[in-house]
mmCIF file of C-alpha atoms in Angstrom:
data_model
loop_
_atom_site.group_PDB
_atom_site.id
_atom_site.type_symbol
_atom_site.label_atom_id
_atom_site.label_comp_id
_atom_site.label_asym_id
_atom_site.label_seq_id
_atom_site.Cartn_x
_atom_site.Cartn_y
_atom_site.Cartn_z
ATOM 1 C CA UNK A 1235 0.247 0.218 -0.229
ATOM 2 C CA UNK A 1236 1.433 3.283 -0.819
ATOM 3 C CA UNK A 1237 2.758 5.921 2.138
ATOM 4 C CA UNK A 1238 -0.127 7.343 3.870
ATOM 5 C CA UNK A 1239 1.344 11.093 3.909
ATOM 6 C CA UNK A 1240 1.103 11.015 -0.318
ATOM 7 C CA UNK A 1241 -2.987 10.615 0.101
ATOM 8 C CA UNK A 1242 -2.990 14.489 1.097
ATOM 9 C CA UNK A 1243 -1.427 15.383 -2.052
ATOM 10 C CA UNK A 1244 -3.328 12.970 -4.083
ATOM 11 C CA UNK A 1245 -6.309 14.937 -3.225
ATOM 12 C CA UNK A 1246 -5.235 18.365 -3.308
ATOM 13 C CA UNK A 1247 -4.022 17.899 -6.851
ATOM 14 C CA UNK A 1248 -7.522 16.041 -7.610
ATOM 15 C CA UNK A 1249 -9.507 18.557 -6.160
ATOM 16 C CA UNK A 1250 -7.450 21.304 -8.341
ATOM 17 C CA UNK A 1251 -7.968 19.223 -11.378
ATOM 18 C CA UNK A 1252 -11.706 18.819 -10.546
ATOM 19 C CA UNK A 1253 -12.160 22.773 -10.148
ATOM 20 C CA UNK A 1254 -10.493 23.431 -13.499
ATOM 21 C CA UNK A 1255 -12.673 21.063 -15.353
ATOM 22 C CA UNK A 1256 -15.864 22.207 -13.634
ATOM 23 C CA UNK A 1257 -15.005 25.616 -14.242
ATOM 24 C CA UNK A 1258 -14.096 24.937 -18.119
ATOM 25 C CA UNK A 1259 -17.239 22.391 -18.850
ATOM 26 C CA UNK A 1260 -19.633 24.838 -17.124
ATOM 27 C CA UNK A 1261 -18.984 27.424 -19.590
ATOM 28 C CA UNK A 1262 -19.731 24.771 -22.290
ATOM 29 C CA UNK A 1263 -22.938 24.245 -20.826
ATOM 30 C CA UNK A 1264 -21.938 20.468 -19.732
ATOM 31 C CA UNK A 1265 -24.631 18.622 -17.820
ATOM 32 C CA UNK A 1266 -24.657 18.612 -14.031
ATOM 33 C CA UNK A 1267 -24.803 14.992 -13.570
ATOM 34 C CA UNK A 1268 -21.622 14.325 -16.035
ATOM 35 C CA UNK A 1269 -19.660 17.214 -13.901
ATOM 36 C CA UNK A 1270 -20.011 15.015 -10.932
ATOM 37 C CA UNK A 1271 -19.373 11.650 -12.847
ATOM 38 C CA UNK A 1272 -16.167 13.032 -14.280
ATOM 39 C CA UNK A 1273 -14.835 14.812 -10.643
ATOM 40 C CA UNK A 1274 -15.315 11.456 -8.753
ATOM 41 C CA UNK A 1275 -13.245 9.512 -11.708
ATOM 42 C CA UNK A 1276 -10.399 11.931 -11.927
ATOM 43 C CA UNK A 1277 -10.003 11.410 -8.285
ATOM 44 C CA UNK A 1278 -9.753 7.676 -8.390
ATOM 45 C CA UNK A 1279 -7.723 7.874 -11.467
ATOM 46 C CA UNK A 1280 -5.355 10.039 -9.424
ATOM 47 C CA UNK A 1281 -5.231 7.414 -6.896
ATOM 48 C CA UNK A 1282 -4.660 4.479 -9.251
ATOM 49 C CA UNK A 1283 -1.671 6.363 -11.083
ATOM 50 C CA UNK A 1284 -0.118 6.328 -7.670
ATOM 51 C CA UNK A 1285 -0.626 2.495 -6.816
ATOM 52 C CA UNK A 1286 -3.918 2.300 -4.863
ATOM 53 C CA UNK A 1287 -4.939 -0.429 -6.986
ATOM 54 C CA UNK A 1288 -2.897 -3.372 -6.026
ATOM 55 C CA UNK A 1289 -2.933 -7.358 -6.786
ATOM 56 C CA UNK A 1290 -3.698 -8.896 -3.392
ATOM 57 C CA UNK A 1291 -1.328 -11.763 -4.208
ATOM 58 C CA UNK A 1292 1.507 -9.206 -5.385
ATOM 59 C CA UNK A 1293 1.209 -7.757 -1.867
ATOM 60 C CA UNK A 1294 1.565 -10.605 0.069
ATOM 61 C CA UNK A 1295 4.315 -12.140 -2.071
ATOM 62 C CA UNK A 1296 6.271 -8.996 -1.405
ATOM 63 C CA UNK A 1297 5.300 -8.094 2.079
ATOM 64 C CA UNK A 1298 4.832 -11.343 3.876
ATOM 65 C CA UNK A 1299 7.130 -14.695 4.196
ATOM 66 C CA UNK A 1300 4.780 -17.714 3.908
ATOM 67 C CA UNK A 1301 6.884 -20.382 5.324
ATOM 68 C CA UNK A 1302 5.093 -21.566 8.661
ATOM 69 C CA UNK A 1303 1.688 -21.658 9.836
ATOM 70 C CA UNK A 1304 1.796 -18.761 11.754
ATOM 71 C CA UNK A 1305 3.063 -16.573 8.829
ATOM 72 C CA UNK A 1306 0.548 -17.888 6.883
ATOM 73 C CA UNK A 1307 -1.885 -17.037 9.476
ATOM 74 C CA UNK A 1308 -0.862 -13.471 9.094
ATOM 75 C CA UNK A 1309 -0.961 -13.261 5.361
ATOM 76 C CA UNK A 1310 -4.474 -14.462 5.324
ATOM 77 C CA UNK A 1311 -5.272 -11.664 8.614
ATOM 78 C CA UNK A 1312 -3.483 -9.118 6.010
ATOM 79 C CA UNK A 1313 -5.717 -10.162 3.115
ATOM 80 C CA UNK A 1314 -8.404 -9.679 5.076
ATOM 81 C CA UNK A 1315 -7.820 -6.637 6.501
ATOM 82 C CA UNK A 1316 -6.557 -4.942 2.836
ATOM 83 C CA UNK A 1317 -10.006 -6.821 1.380
ATOM 84 C CA UNK A 1318 -11.923 -4.985 4.139
ATOM 85 C CA UNK A 1319 -10.171 -1.559 3.600
ATOM 86 C CA UNK A 1320 -11.129 -2.008 -0.209
ATOM 87 C CA UNK A 1321 -14.631 -2.667 0.652
ATOM 88 C CA UNK A 1322 -14.647 0.104 3.229
ATOM 89 C CA UNK A 1323 -13.182 2.864 0.507
ATOM 90 C CA UNK A 1324 -15.665 1.596 -1.756
ATOM 91 C CA UNK A 1325 -18.507 2.386 0.935
ATOM 92 C CA UNK A 1326 -17.004 5.768 1.410
ATOM 93 C CA UNK A 1327 -17.130 6.293 -2.468
ATOM 94 C CA UNK A 1328 -20.648 5.351 -2.661
ATOM 95 C CA UNK A 1329 -21.857 7.434 0.193
ATOM 96 C CA UNK A 1330 -19.781 10.507 -0.849
ATOM 97 C CA UNK A 1331 -20.737 10.310 -4.498
ATOM 98 C CA UNK A 1332 -24.560 9.657 -3.750
ATOM 99 C CA UNK A 1333 -24.206 12.763 -1.491
ATOM 100 C CA UNK A 1334 -22.241 14.807 -4.236
ATOM 101 C CA UNK A 1335 -25.030 13.581 -6.783
ATOM 102 C CA UNK A 1336 -27.780 15.139 -4.550
ATOM 103 C CA UNK A 1337 -26.082 18.087 -4.425
ATOM 104 C CA UNK A 1338 -25.986 18.438 -7.991
ATOM 105 C CA UNK A 1339 -29.548 17.309 -8.484
ATOM 106 C CA UNK A 1340 -30.975 19.867 -6.116
ATOM 107 C CA UNK A 1341 -29.124 22.720 -7.751
ATOM 108 C CA UNK A 1342 -29.164 23.852 -11.450
ATOM 109 C CA UNK A 1343 -25.835 25.171 -10.891
ATOM 110 C CA UNK A 1344 -22.777 23.305 -8.619
ATOM 111 C CA UNK A 1345 -22.198 25.304 -5.317
ATOM 112 C CA UNK A 1346 -18.788 25.061 -5.577
ATOM 113 C CA UNK A 1347 -18.415 25.458 -1.507
ATOM 114 C CA UNK A 1348 -20.914 22.695 -0.834
ATOM 115 C CA UNK A 1349 -18.961 20.442 -3.440
ATOM 116 C CA UNK A 1350 -15.429 21.501 -1.641
ATOM 117 C CA UNK A 1351 -17.137 20.405 1.904
ATOM 118 C CA UNK A 1352 -18.548 17.103 0.918
ATOM 119 C CA UNK A 1353 -14.875 16.259 -0.782
ATOM 120 C CA UNK A 1354 -13.420 17.468 2.577
ATOM 121 C CA UNK A 1355 -15.673 15.181 4.439
ATOM 122 C CA UNK A 1356 -14.827 12.361 1.835
ATOM 123 C CA UNK A 1357 -10.944 13.349 2.368
ATOM 124 C CA UNK A 1358 -11.156 12.787 6.152
ATOM 125 C CA UNK A 1359 -12.911 9.778 5.859
ATOM 126 C CA UNK A 1360 -10.627 8.477 3.244
ATOM 127 C CA UNK A 1361 -7.690 8.926 5.647
ATOM 128 C CA UNK A 1362 -8.980 7.853 8.275
ATOM 129 C CA UNK A 1363 -9.606 4.287 6.943
ATOM 130 C CA UNK A 1364 -6.373 4.471 5.425
ATOM 131 C CA UNK A 1365 -4.619 5.073 8.766
ATOM 132 C CA UNK A 1366 -6.502 2.318 10.194
ATOM 133 C CA UNK A 1367 -5.328 -0.105 7.459
ATOM 134 C CA UNK A 1368 -1.917 1.030 7.744
ATOM 135 C CA UNK A 1369 -1.351 0.515 11.537
ATOM 136 C CA UNK A 1370 -2.857 -3.094 11.439
ATOM 137 C CA UNK A 1371 -0.874 -4.168 8.538
ATOM 138 C CA UNK A 1372 2.225 -2.254 10.345
ATOM 139 C CA UNK A 1373 1.676 -4.437 13.160
ATOM 140 C CA UNK A 1374 1.388 -7.451 11.235
ATOM 141 C CA UNK A 1375 4.370 -6.954 9.536
ATOM 142 C CA UNK A 1376 6.236 -6.433 12.950
ATOM 143 C CA UNK A 1377 5.106 -9.729 13.805
ATOM 144 C CA UNK A 1378 6.344 -11.183 10.628
ATOM 145 C CA UNK A 1379 9.983 -9.596 11.474
ATOM 146 C CA UNK A 1380 9.660 -10.892 14.826
ATOM 147 C CA UNK A 1381 8.918 -14.532 13.446
ATOM 148 C CA UNK A 1382 11.646 -14.552 10.893
ATOM 149 C CA UNK A 1383 14.286 -13.381 13.729
ATOM 150 C CA UNK A 1384 12.964 -16.444 16.173
ATOM 151 C CA UNK A 1385 13.049 -18.646 13.064
ATOM 152 C CA UNK A 1386 16.971 -17.985 12.678
ATOM 153 C CA UNK A 1387 17.872 -18.545 16.583
ATOM 154 C CA UNK A 1388 18.456 -21.911 18.184
ATOM 155 C CA UNK A 1389 16.267 -22.144 20.929
ATOM 156 C CA UNK A 1390 18.571 -23.629 23.733
ATOM 157 C CA UNK A 1391 21.907 -21.594 23.145
ATOM 158 C CA UNK A 1392 20.013 -18.403 22.036
ATOM 159 C CA UNK A 1393 22.941 -18.566 19.398
ATOM 160 C CA UNK A 1394 22.468 -18.563 15.705
ATOM 161 C CA UNK A 1395 21.254 -21.556 13.814
ATOM 162 C CA UNK A 1396 22.273 -23.362 10.721
ATOM 163 C CA UNK A 1397 19.391 -21.568 8.894
ATOM 164 C CA UNK A 1398 20.743 -18.088 9.803
ATOM 165 C CA UNK A 1399 24.250 -19.529 8.454
ATOM 166 C CA UNK A 1400 23.286 -20.172 5.209
ATOM 167 C CA UNK A 1401 21.624 -16.898 4.754
ATOM 168 C CA UNK A 1402 24.730 -15.083 6.141
ATOM 169 C CA UNK A 1403 27.052 -17.187 3.994
ATOM 170 C CA UNK A 1404 25.113 -16.063 0.733
ATOM 171 C CA UNK A 1405 25.836 -12.844 1.902
ATOM 172 C CA UNK A 1406 29.075 -12.832 2.773
ATOM 173 C CA UNK A 1407 30.845 -15.198 0.401
ATOM 174 C CA UNK A 1408 29.335 -13.626 -2.780
ATOM 175 C CA UNK A 1409 32.287 -12.378 -4.079
ATOM 176 C CA UNK A 1410 34.390 -15.244 -2.792
ATOM 177 C CA UNK A 1411 35.340 -16.278 -6.436
ATOM 178 C CA UNK A 1412 36.565 -12.851 -7.075
ATOM 179 C CA UNK A 1413 38.971 -12.006 -4.331
ATOM 180 C CA UNK A 1414 40.336 -12.923 -0.705
ATOM 181 C CA UNK A 1415 38.098 -11.940 1.900
ATOM 182 C CA UNK A 1416 38.902 -11.047 5.312
ATOM 183 C CA UNK A 1417 36.815 -14.143 6.943
ATOM 184 C CA UNK A 1418 37.953 -16.639 9.291
ATOM 185 C CA UNK A 1419 36.029 -19.605 10.271
ATOM 186 C CA UNK A 1420 36.454 -21.443 13.563
ATOM 187 C CA UNK A 1421 34.783 -24.647 14.244
ATOM 188 C CA UNK A 1422 34.447 -25.746 18.043
ATOM 189 C CA UNK A 1423 33.403 -29.424 19.430
ATOM 190 C CA UNK A 1424 32.945 -29.969 22.862
ATOM 191 C CA UNK A 1425 35.138 -33.128 23.887
ATOM 192 C CA UNK A 1426 33.491 -36.282 25.275
ATOM 193 C CA UNK A 1427 29.903 -34.468 25.330
ATOM 194 C CA UNK A 1428 28.378 -37.694 25.201
ATOM 195 C CA UNK A 1429 30.007 -38.844 28.114
ATOM 196 C CA UNK A 1430 28.720 -35.588 30.277
ATOM 197 C CA UNK A 1431 25.288 -36.745 29.125
ATOM 198 C CA UNK A 1432 25.761 -40.161 30.079
ATOM 199 C CA UNK A 1433 27.485 -39.217 33.498
ATOM 200 C CA UNK A 1434 25.480 -36.142 34.650
ATOM 201 C CA UNK A 1435 22.197 -36.288 32.161
ATOM 202 C CA UNK A 1436 20.821 -34.436 29.543
ATOM 203 C CA UNK A 1437 19.979 -31.454 31.389
ATOM 204 C CA UNK A 1438 23.621 -30.869 32.835
ATOM 205 C CA UNK A 1439 24.542 -30.983 28.828
ATOM 206 C CA UNK A 1440 22.187 -28.609 28.079
ATOM 207 C CA UNK A 1441 23.402 -26.273 30.619
ATOM 208 C CA UNK A 1442 27.501 -27.128 29.293
ATOM 209 C CA UNK A 1443 25.887 -25.924 25.911
ATOM 210 C CA UNK A 1444 24.204 -22.625 27.241
ATOM 211 C CA UNK A 1445 27.275 -21.576 29.395
ATOM 212 C CA UNK A 1446 29.636 -22.202 26.197
ATOM 213 C CA UNK A 1447 27.278 -20.113 24.282
ATOM 214 C CA UNK A 1448 27.382 -17.086 26.650
ATOM 215 C CA UNK A 1449 31.025 -17.270 26.580
ATOM 216 C CA UNK A 1450 31.361 -17.234 22.808
ATOM 217 C CA UNK A 1451 29.307 -14.481 22.433
ATOM 218 C CA UNK A 1452 31.242 -12.241 24.856
ATOM 219 C CA UNK A 1453 34.347 -13.195 23.403
ATOM 220 C CA UNK A 1454 33.784 -12.028 19.815
ATOM 221 C CA UNK A 1455 33.328 -8.805 18.480
ATOM 222 C CA UNK A 1456 29.373 -7.035 17.390
ATOM 223 C CA UNK A 1457 30.287 -8.042 13.374
ATOM 224 C CA UNK A 1458 31.380 -11.338 14.324
ATOM 225 C CA UNK A 1459 28.824 -14.364 14.387
ATOM 226 C CA UNK A 1460 28.606 -17.430 16.655
ATOM 227 C CA UNK A 1461 26.254 -20.340 15.453
ATOM 228 C CA UNK A 1462 25.000 -23.683 17.098
ATOM 229 C CA UNK A 1463 26.283 -25.802 14.129
ATOM 230 C CA UNK A 1464 24.738 -29.185 15.341
ATOM 231 C CA UNK A 1465 24.222 -31.083 18.448
ATOM 232 C CA UNK A 1466 27.506 -29.948 20.655
ATOM 233 C CA UNK A 1467 29.371 -28.653 17.602
ATOM 234 C CA UNK A 1468 29.281 -24.713 17.128
ATOM 235 C CA UNK A 1469 30.793 -22.503 14.432
ATOM 236 C CA UNK A 1470 32.040 -18.538 15.075
ATOM 237 C CA UNK A 1471 32.805 -16.298 11.565
ATOM 238 C CA UNK A 1472 35.034 -13.690 12.095
ATOM 239 C CA UNK A 1473 34.090 -10.921 9.233
ATOM 240 C CA UNK A 1474 36.797 -8.602 8.337
ATOM 241 C CA UNK A 1475 39.554 -10.062 10.070
ATOM 242 C CA UNK A 1476 43.362 -11.526 10.079
ATOM 243 C CA UNK A 1477 43.920 -15.142 11.019
ATOM 244 C CA UNK A 1478 46.313 -13.957 13.718
ATOM 245 C CA UNK A 1479 43.655 -12.148 15.569
ATOM 246 C CA UNK A 1480 41.439 -14.972 15.194
ATOM 247 C CA UNK A 1481 43.705 -17.484 16.784
ATOM 248 C CA UNK A 1482 44.184 -15.154 19.734
ATOM 249 C CA UNK A 1483 40.309 -15.128 20.371
ATOM 250 C CA UNK A 1484 40.068 -18.827 20.012
ATOM 251 C CA UNK A 1485 42.928 -19.722 22.306
ATOM 252 C CA UNK A 1486 41.469 -17.121 24.764
ATOM 253 C CA UNK A 1487 38.151 -19.262 24.864
ATOM 254 C CA UNK A 1488 39.944 -22.502 25.137
ATOM 255 C CA UNK A 1489 41.905 -21.089 28.018
ATOM 256 C CA UNK A 1490 38.967 -19.732 29.751
ATOM 257 C CA UNK A 1491 36.623 -22.920 29.565
ATOM 258 C CA UNK A 1492 39.530 -25.098 30.477
ATOM 259 C CA UNK A 1493 40.421 -22.695 33.741
ATOM 260 C CA UNK A 1494 36.434 -22.863 34.708
ATOM 261 C CA UNK A 1495 34.375 -25.717 36.015
ATOM 262 C CA UNK A 1496 30.606 -26.034 36.036
ATOM 263 C CA UNK A 1497 29.036 -27.222 39.261
ATOM 264 C CA UNK A 1498 25.820 -29.375 38.729
ATOM 265 C CA UNK A 1499 24.084 -30.825 41.808
ATOM 266 C CA UNK A 1500 27.143 -30.227 43.986
ATOM 267 C CA UNK A 1501 29.332 -32.156 41.108
ATOM 268 C CA UNK A 1502 32.268 -30.661 39.049
ATOM 269 C CA UNK A 1503 31.913 -30.542 35.183
ATOM 270 C CA UNK A 1504 35.209 -30.168 33.588
ATOM 271 C CA UNK A 1505 35.214 -29.093 29.861
ATOM 272 C CA UNK A 1506 37.597 -29.043 27.241
ATOM 273 C CA UNK A 1507 37.278 -28.137 23.673
ATOM 274 C CA UNK A 1508 38.454 -29.450 20.159
ATOM 275 C CA UNK A 1509 38.915 -26.357 17.661
ATOM 276 C CA UNK A 1510 39.906 -25.838 13.983
ATOM 277 C CA UNK A 1511 40.399 -22.555 11.987
ATOM 278 C CA UNK A 1512 40.828 -21.562 8.636
ATOM 279 C CA UNK A 1513 41.260 -18.416 6.798
ATOM 280 C CA UNK A 1514 39.444 -17.537 3.477
ATOM 281 C CA UNK A 1515 41.417 -18.408 0.350
ATOM 282 C CA UNK A 1516 40.767 -17.127 -3.296
ATOM 283 C CA UNK A 1517 37.533 -19.176 -4.389
ATOM 284 C CA UNK A 1518 36.575 -20.561 -0.966
ATOM 285 C CA UNK A 1519 33.024 -21.145 -0.382
ATOM 286 C CA UNK A 1520 31.478 -21.286 3.288
ATOM 287 C CA UNK A 1521 31.413 -25.400 2.552
ATOM 288 C CA UNK A 1522 34.818 -25.355 1.685
ATOM 289 C CA UNK A 1523 35.894 -23.400 4.340
ATOM 290 C CA UNK A 1524 33.676 -25.389 6.810
ATOM 291 C CA UNK A 1525 35.497 -28.666 5.667
ATOM 292 C CA UNK A 1526 38.624 -27.434 6.124
ATOM 293 C CA UNK A 1527 37.698 -26.459 9.457
ATOM 294 C CA UNK A 1528 36.050 -29.763 10.461
ATOM 295 C CA UNK A 1529 39.214 -31.692 9.041
ATOM 296 C CA UNK A 1530 41.204 -29.436 11.677
ATOM 297 C CA UNK A 1531 38.713 -30.548 14.552
ATOM 298 C CA UNK A 1532 39.110 -34.112 13.528
ATOM 299 C CA UNK A 1533 42.780 -33.485 13.788
ATOM 300 C CA UNK A 1534 42.681 -31.990 17.244
ATOM 301 C CA UNK A 1535 40.831 -35.029 18.535
ATOM 302 C CA UNK A 1536 43.258 -37.301 17.107
ATOM 303 C CA UNK A 1537 46.091 -35.601 18.814
ATOM 304 C CA UNK A 1538 44.404 -35.736 22.203
ATOM 305 C CA UNK A 1539 41.779 -33.226 22.347
ATOM 306 C CA UNK A 1540 41.287 -29.747 23.974
ATOM 307 C CA UNK A 1541 43.529 -28.333 21.672
ATOM 308 C CA UNK A 1542 43.623 -25.689 18.273
ATOM 309 C CA UNK A 1543 44.612 -27.015 15.152
ATOM 310 C CA UNK A 1544 45.042 -24.343 12.323
ATOM 311 C CA UNK A 1545 44.496 -24.943 8.183
#
C-alpha cells in the first residue's frame, strides 16, 4: 500500500484538477451529473496512478513470508484487512458520491463551496480508513519480522542456527570467487560430550551448551557471529578479521573453558574443546571453509583433544 502521507497531495491535486474541469465545462454547458461523475473519476484515476490499485497476491508475495503456519495465518489476516479496507473505501466512495449527486440534483448550478465541503468530508473519511489499515498492516509486518528473527535463533543456546548460517554465508561469500575475503571460520566441538550426558544427564549437558554459548558471544566482536552448528558443535565466523587475531580469540576461549568448571548438583563438570580454524582463500565457499575447519577439528581430536589446529 502506498505511503499514507502521499494521500493528502493526491487529494489536493485531484481537487485542483476537478475545480479546473468544472469551471471549463460549466462554460460549455455540460450536464451537471456528468460533471459530478467526471470529478469522482478524476479522483480515483489519481489514486490508481499512484498505486492504490494493487494485486492482493502480489502484496502478500512481496510483504510476507509464507514459510510457517503462523506466517500463513498472518498473511490471511493481512489479506482480510486489505479486502476490508477496499470494501470500506468503496462504501465511503459510494456514500459520498450519492451525497455529491444529491447536491448536484438539487441545484441547477454546482455550488463550489458545497462541493468542496463534501469532498473535504470524503478526504477525512478516506484518510481515517487508510490510517487504520496502515496501522494494522504495520503491526502484522512487525510480527512477521519477529517470527523471522526467532526462526534464525537456536532455542536452547540463543545463538544463530544453521538456517541463519546459510543466509549469512550467501551474503558474506558473494564475491569469494573474485578475491580473498577477510573471513576466518572457527569450528568448535565439545570434547566427550556424550560422556557428560551419560554421567550427569541431559539437563547438565544443556547447561554446558548454554554456558559455552554465553562465553562465545562475550568473546567476539559485534560484527562476528556465533552459530550452533549441530549438537555440541559450534561455528564462529570472524568477518573483516586477520587469522592471527582470530587465533588469539580462539585461544582465549579455550583457556577460559579449561580454567573454569561447571558445578551441577554439587558435582564438578570439567569441559574442554577441540577447535579447527581456517582463513578464507580465493575461490573458497562457506562449505569449503567449513570442510577445512572440520578436518582441523578431527586432527585436534586425534592429537589428544583440548587444542586448536589451524589449517
